[in-house]
Coordinates of C-alpha atoms and ligand atoms in Angstrom, one line a residue:
X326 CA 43.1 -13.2 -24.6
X327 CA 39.5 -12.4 -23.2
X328 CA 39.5 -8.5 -22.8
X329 CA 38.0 -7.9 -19.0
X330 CA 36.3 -4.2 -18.1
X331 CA 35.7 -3.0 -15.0
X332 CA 31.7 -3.5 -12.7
X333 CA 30.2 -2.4 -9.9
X334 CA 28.7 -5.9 -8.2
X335 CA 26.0 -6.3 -5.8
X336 CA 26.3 -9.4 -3.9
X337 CA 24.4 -11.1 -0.9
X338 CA 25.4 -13.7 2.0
X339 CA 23.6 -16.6 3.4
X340 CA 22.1 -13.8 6.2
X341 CA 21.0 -12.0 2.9
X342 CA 23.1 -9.0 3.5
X343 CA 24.3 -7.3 0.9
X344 CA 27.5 -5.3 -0.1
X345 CA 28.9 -4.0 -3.5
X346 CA 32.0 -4.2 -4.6
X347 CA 34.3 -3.6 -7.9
X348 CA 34.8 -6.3 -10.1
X349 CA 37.1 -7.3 -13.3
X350 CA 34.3 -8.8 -15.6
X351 CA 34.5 -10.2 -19.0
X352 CA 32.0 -10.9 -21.8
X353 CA 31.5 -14.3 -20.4
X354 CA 30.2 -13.3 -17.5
X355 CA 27.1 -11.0 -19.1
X356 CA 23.8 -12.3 -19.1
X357 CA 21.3 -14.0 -22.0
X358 CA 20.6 -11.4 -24.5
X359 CA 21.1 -10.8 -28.4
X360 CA 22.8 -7.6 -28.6
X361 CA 26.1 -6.8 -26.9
X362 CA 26.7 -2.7 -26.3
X363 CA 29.9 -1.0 -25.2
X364 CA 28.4 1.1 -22.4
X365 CA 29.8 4.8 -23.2
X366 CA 27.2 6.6 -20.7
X367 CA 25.0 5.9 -18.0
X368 CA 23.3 7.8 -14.9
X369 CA 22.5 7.6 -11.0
X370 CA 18.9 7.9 -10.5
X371 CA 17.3 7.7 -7.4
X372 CA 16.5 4.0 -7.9
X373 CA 19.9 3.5 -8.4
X374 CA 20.7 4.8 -4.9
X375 CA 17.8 2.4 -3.6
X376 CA 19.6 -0.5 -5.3
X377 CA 23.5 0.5 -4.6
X378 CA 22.8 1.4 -0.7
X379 CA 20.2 -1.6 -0.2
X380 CA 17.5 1.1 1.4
X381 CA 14.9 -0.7 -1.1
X382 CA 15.1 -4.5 -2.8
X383 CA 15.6 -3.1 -6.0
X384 CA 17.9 -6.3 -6.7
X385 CA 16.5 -9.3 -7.3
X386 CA 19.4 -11.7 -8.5
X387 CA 22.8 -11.7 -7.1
X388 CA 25.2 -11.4 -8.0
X389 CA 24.4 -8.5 -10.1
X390 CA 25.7 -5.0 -11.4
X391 CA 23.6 -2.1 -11.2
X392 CA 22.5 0.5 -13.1
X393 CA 18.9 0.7 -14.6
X394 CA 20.1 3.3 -17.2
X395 CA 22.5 3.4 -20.4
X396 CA 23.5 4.9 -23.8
X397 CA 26.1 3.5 -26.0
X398 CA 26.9 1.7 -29.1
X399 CA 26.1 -2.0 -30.5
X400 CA 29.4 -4.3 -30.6
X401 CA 27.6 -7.9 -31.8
X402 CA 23.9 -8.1 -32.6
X403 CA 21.6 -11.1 -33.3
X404 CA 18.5 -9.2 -33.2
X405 CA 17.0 -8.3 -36.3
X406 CA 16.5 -4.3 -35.8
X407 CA 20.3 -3.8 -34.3
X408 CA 23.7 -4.4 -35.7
X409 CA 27.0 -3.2 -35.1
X410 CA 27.6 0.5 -34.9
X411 CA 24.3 1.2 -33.9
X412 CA 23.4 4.0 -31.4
X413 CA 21.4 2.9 -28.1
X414 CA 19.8 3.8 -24.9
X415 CA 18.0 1.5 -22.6
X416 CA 15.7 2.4 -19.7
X417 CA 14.7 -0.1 -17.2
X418 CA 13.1 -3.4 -18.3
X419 CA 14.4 -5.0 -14.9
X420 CA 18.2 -4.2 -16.3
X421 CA 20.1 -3.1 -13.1
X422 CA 17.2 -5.1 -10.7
X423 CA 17.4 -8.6 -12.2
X424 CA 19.3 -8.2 -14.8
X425 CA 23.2 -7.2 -15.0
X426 CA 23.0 -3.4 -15.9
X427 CA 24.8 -0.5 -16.8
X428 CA 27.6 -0.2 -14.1
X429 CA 30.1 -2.1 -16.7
X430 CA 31.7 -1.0 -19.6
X431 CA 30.3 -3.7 -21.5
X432 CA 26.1 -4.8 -21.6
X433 CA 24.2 -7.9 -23.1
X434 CA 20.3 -7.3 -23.4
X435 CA 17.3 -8.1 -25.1
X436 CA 17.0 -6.0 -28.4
X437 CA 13.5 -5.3 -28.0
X438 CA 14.6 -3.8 -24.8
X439 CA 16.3 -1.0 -27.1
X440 CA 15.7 2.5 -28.7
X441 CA 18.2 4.5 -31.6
X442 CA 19.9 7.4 -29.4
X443 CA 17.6 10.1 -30.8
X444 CA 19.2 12.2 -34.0
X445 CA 21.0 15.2 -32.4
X446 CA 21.3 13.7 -29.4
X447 CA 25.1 12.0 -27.6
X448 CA 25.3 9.4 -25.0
X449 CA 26.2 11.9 -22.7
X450 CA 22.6 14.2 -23.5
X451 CA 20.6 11.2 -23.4
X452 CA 22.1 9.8 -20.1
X453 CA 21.7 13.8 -19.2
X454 CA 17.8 12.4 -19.4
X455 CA 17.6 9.0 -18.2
X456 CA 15.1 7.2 -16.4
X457 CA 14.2 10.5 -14.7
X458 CA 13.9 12.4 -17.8
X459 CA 12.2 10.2 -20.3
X460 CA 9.1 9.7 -17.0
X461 CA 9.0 13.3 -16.6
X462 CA 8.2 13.0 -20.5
X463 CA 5.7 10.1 -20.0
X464 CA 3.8 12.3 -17.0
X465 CA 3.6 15.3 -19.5
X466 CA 2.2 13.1 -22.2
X467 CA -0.6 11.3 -19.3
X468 CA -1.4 14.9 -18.6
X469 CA -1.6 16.0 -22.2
X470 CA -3.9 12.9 -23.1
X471 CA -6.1 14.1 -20.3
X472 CA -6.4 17.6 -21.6
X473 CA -4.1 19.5 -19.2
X474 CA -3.8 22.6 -21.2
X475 CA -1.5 25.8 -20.6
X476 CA -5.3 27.7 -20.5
X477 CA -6.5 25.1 -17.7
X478 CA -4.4 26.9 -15.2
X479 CA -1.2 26.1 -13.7
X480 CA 0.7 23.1 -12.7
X481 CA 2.5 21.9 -9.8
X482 CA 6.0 19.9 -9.7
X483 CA 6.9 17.9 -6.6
X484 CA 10.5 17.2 -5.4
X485 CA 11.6 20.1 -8.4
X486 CA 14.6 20.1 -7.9
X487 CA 15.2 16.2 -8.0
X488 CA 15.8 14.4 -11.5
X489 CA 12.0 13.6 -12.8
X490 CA 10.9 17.1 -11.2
X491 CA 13.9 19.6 -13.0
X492 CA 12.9 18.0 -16.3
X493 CA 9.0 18.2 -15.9
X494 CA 9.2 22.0 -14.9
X495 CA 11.8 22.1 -17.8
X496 CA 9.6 20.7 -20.3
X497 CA 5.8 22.1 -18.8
X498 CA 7.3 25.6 -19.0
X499 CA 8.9 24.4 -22.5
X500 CA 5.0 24.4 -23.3
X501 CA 3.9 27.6 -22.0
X502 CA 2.7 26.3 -18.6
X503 CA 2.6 28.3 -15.1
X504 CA 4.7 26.1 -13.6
X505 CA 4.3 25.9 -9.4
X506 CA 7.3 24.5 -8.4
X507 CA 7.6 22.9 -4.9
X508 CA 11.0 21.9 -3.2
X509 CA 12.3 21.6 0.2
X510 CA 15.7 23.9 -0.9
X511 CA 14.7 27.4 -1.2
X512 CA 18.3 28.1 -2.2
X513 CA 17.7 26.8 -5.4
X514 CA 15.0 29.1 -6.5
X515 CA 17.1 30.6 -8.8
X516 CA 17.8 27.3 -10.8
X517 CA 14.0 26.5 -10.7
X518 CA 13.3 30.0 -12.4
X519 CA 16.1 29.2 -15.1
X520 CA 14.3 25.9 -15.7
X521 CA 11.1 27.9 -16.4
X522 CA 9.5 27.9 -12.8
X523 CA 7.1 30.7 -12.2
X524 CA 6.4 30.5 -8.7
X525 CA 8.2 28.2 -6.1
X526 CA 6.8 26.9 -2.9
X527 CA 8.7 25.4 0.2
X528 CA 7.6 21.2 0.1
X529 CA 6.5 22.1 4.1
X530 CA 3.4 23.0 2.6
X531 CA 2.6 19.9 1.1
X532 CA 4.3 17.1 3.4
X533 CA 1.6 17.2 6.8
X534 CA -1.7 15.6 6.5
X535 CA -3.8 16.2 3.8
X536 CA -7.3 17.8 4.4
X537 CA -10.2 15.8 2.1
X538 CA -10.3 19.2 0.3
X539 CA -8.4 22.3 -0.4
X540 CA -8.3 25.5 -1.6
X541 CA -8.3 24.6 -5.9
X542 CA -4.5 26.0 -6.7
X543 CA -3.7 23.8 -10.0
X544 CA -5.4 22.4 -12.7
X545 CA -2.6 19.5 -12.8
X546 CA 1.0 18.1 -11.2
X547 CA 4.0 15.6 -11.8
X548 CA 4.5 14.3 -8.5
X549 CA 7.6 12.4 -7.8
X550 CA 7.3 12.3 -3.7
X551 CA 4.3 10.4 -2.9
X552 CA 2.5 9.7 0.5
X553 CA 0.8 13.3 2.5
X554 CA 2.9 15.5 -0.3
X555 CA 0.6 13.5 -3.5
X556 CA -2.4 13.6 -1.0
X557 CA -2.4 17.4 -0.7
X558 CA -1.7 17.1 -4.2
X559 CA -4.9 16.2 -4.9
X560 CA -6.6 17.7 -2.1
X561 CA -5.8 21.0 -4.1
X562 CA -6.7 20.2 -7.8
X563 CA -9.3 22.2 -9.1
X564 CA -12.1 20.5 -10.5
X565 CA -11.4 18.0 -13.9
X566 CA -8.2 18.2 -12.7
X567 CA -5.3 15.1 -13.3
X568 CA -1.9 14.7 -11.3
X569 CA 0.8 12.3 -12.7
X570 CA 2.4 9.8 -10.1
X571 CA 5.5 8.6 -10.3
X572 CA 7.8 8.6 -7.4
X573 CA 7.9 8.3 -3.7
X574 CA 10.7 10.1 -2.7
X575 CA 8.4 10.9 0.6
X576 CA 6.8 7.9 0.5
X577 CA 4.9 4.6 -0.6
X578 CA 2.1 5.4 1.2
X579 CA -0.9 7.3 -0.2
X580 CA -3.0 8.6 2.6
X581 CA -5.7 10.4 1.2
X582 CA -9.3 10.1 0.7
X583 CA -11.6 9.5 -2.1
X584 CA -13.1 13.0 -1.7
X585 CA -11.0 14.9 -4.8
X586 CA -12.2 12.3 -6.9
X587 CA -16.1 12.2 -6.1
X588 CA -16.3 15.8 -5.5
X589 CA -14.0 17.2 -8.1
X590 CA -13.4 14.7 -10.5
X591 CA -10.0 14.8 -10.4
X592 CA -8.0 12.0 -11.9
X593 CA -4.7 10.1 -10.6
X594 CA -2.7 8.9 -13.8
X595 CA -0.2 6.3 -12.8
X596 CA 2.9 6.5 -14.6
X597 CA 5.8 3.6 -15.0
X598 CA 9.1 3.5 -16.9
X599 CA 10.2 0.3 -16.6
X600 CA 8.0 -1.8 -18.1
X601 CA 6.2 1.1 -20.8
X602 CA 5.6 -0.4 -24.2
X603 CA 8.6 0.5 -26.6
X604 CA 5.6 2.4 -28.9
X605 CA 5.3 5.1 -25.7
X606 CA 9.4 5.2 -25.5
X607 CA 9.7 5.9 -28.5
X608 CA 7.5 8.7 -28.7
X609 CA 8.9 9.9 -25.2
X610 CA 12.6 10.0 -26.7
X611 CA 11.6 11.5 -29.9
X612 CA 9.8 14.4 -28.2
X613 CA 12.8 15.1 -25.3
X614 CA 15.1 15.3 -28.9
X615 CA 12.4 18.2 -30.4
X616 CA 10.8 19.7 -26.8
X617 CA 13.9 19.3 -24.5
X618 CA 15.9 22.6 -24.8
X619 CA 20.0 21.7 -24.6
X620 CA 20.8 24.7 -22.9
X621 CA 18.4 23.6 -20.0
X622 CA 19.4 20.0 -20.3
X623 CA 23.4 20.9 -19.9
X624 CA 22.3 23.3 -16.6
X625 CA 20.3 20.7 -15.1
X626 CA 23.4 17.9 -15.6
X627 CA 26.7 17.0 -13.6
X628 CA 29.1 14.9 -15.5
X629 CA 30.7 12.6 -13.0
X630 CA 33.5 9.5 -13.3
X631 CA 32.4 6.1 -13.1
X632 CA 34.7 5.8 -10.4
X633 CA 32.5 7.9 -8.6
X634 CA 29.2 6.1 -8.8
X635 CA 28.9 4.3 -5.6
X636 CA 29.1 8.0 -3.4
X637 CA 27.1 9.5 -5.8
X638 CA 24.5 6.8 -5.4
X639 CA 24.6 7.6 -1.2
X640 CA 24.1 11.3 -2.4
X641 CA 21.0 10.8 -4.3
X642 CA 19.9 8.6 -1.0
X643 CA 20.8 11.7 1.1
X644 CA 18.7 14.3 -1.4
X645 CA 21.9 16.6 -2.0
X646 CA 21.9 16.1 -5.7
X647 CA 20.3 19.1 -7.5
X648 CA 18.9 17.7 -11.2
X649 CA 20.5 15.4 -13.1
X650 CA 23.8 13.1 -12.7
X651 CA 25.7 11.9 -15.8
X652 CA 28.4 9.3 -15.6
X653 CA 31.1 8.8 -18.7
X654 CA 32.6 5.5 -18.8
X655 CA 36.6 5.1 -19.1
Ligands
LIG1065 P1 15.8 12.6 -7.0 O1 16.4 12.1 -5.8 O2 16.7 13.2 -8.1 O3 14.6 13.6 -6.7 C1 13.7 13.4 -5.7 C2 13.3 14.8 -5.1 O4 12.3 14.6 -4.2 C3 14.4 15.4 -4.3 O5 15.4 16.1 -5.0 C4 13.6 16.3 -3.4 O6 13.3 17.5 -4.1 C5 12.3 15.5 -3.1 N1 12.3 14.8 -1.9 C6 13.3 14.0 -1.4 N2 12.9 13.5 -0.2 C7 11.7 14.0 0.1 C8 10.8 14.0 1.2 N3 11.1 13.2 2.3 N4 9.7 14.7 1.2 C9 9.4 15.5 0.1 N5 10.2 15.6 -1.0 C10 11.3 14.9 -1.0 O7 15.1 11.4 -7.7 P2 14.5 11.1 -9.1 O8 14.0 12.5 -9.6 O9 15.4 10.3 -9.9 O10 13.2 10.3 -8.8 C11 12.1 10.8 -8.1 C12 11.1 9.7 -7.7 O11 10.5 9.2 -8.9 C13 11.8 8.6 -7.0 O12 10.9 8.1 -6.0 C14 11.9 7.5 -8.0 O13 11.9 6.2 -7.5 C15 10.7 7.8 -8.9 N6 10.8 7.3 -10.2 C16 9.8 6.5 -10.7 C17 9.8 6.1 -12.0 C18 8.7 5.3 -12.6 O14 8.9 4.6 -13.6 N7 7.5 5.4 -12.0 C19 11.0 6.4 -12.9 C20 11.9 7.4 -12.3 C21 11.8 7.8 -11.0 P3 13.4 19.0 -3.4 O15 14.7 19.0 -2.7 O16 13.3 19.9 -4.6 O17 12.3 19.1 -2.5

């Protein structure tokens, strides 16, 4: 008998509007790929909440299951690096946008799209990571290749409290950084100074319009919000300065000037997960196993069912989910 698992399935109708439902799935209906995984971890970022709500067209083949995010174990492998019993994760390469994803106990991807689950690490940990985690690492590594040292001065994190930003101030304290945290929930200062924060400021600051120039407060940033908040951003990096984008949780937008550049010299490093070359992930994954302390991991994580996903992916929409969400599968 074919053995069926359970999905979450995003479909669309002739007026192209779409709704998600659960679905009994089998094997047969995966897509192309040589490796099959048993899915035993996977993760709600805030794309994911794009996707699962339809706020963004994330989804780009329907019907499809979501998820852009997963750790687990090889089942069937015709790809020469993988076989069975392997260790996996996977982050993005269009899985969970046009590709089915992670939102099913059972996967089929390209191999190349695959890296070994670091040594030391569970499904759980690295899912505790994700998408959000393992960019946080690529921004710190686009600032460390531009020579953004502890000695430079400090460094800003937008949308801290978020996914990418409690990682980044996790792992730029990790390195002995003054970290400036900014976040629009002042109740969670406390959680920002157990990640390593060493000053917070309210996200106020940085969300009006941006003057050409500002006051010079940091050397660097990871900015995950985008639009006015990236454009003060800038407006306040002191000179040789370098801010890594990567998100938009404020917006697409980017309404700045070229003044921080011509004046200061400052530098905008673009940062993208989903199509990074596999030599950059795996660099990213092996540092999060060395640099990412567990202890901080485990505070910035929630462990939810997979039952759960779809309200948790409304959550992340509505900005009430503080770090990191981890989903277990059945
Ligand atoms: P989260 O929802 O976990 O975090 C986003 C944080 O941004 C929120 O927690 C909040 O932080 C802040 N925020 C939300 N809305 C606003 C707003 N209107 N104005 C200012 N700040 C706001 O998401 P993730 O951390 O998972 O992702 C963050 C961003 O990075 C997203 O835009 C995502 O799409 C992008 N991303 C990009 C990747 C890439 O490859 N380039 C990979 C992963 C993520 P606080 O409450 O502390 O202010």
């Amino acid at each position: 008998m074919t053995e069926t698992f359970q999905a979450v399935l995003i479909s669309r109708d002739e007026d192209k509007k779409q709704s998600v439902e659960w679905a009994t799935l089998s094997e047969d209906d995966l897509m192309e790929g040589d490796v099959t995984v048993a899915v035993e971890a996977t993760t709600v970022n805030y794309k994911d909440g794009l996707a699962i709500t339809g706020k963004a067209p994330v989804v780009r083949h329907f019907p499809l299951v979501p998820g852009i995010d997963f750790a687990g174990t090889v089942t069937k492998s015709t790809h020469a690096d993988w076989k069975e019993g392997d260790k996996v994760v996977l982050n993005g390469w269009g899985v969970g946008e046009t590709h089915h994803g992670a939102y099913a106990e059972r996967a089929r991807v390209n191999g190349d799209w695959l890296v070994p689950l670091p040594d030391g690490m569970s499904a759980t940990d690295a899912m505790a990571v994700g998408t959000a985690g393992y960019t946080a690492m690529l921004c710190v590594m686009a600032l460390e290749r531009h020579g953004i040292t502890p000695e430079r001065g400090p460094v800003v994190v937008t949308g801290a409290t978020g996914g990418v930003g409690s990682v980044a101030v996790t792992l730029l304290a990790g390195q002995g950084h003054h970290v400036i945290a900014s976040t629009g929930r002042a109740a969670e200062a406390d959680y920002l100074k157990r990640l390593g924060a060493a000053e917070i400021i309210d996200r106020e600051e940085l969300s009006g319009p941006a003057r050409p120039l500002g006051k010079e407060r940091w050397a660097g940033g990871v900015d995950a919000v985008g639009s006015h908040t990236l454009a003060n951003v800038l407006s306040m990096t002191s000179y040789g300065g370098a801010v890594a984008a990567c998100g938009l949780a404020q917006g697409m937008d980017l309404p700045t000037s070229v003044a921080p550049f011509i004046l200061r010299g400052v530098s905008l490093l673009g940062v993208d997960s989903v199509m990074a070359p596999k030599a950059l992930r795996l660099e990213a994954w092996q540092r999060i196993a060395r640099e990412l302390d567990h202890a901080r991991l485990a505070s910035i994580s929630n462990v939810i069912a997979f039952k759960d996903v779809l309200s948790a992916a409304q959550d992340i929409m509505d900005g009430t989910v503080r770090g990191r969400l981890v989903v277990e599968m059945p």
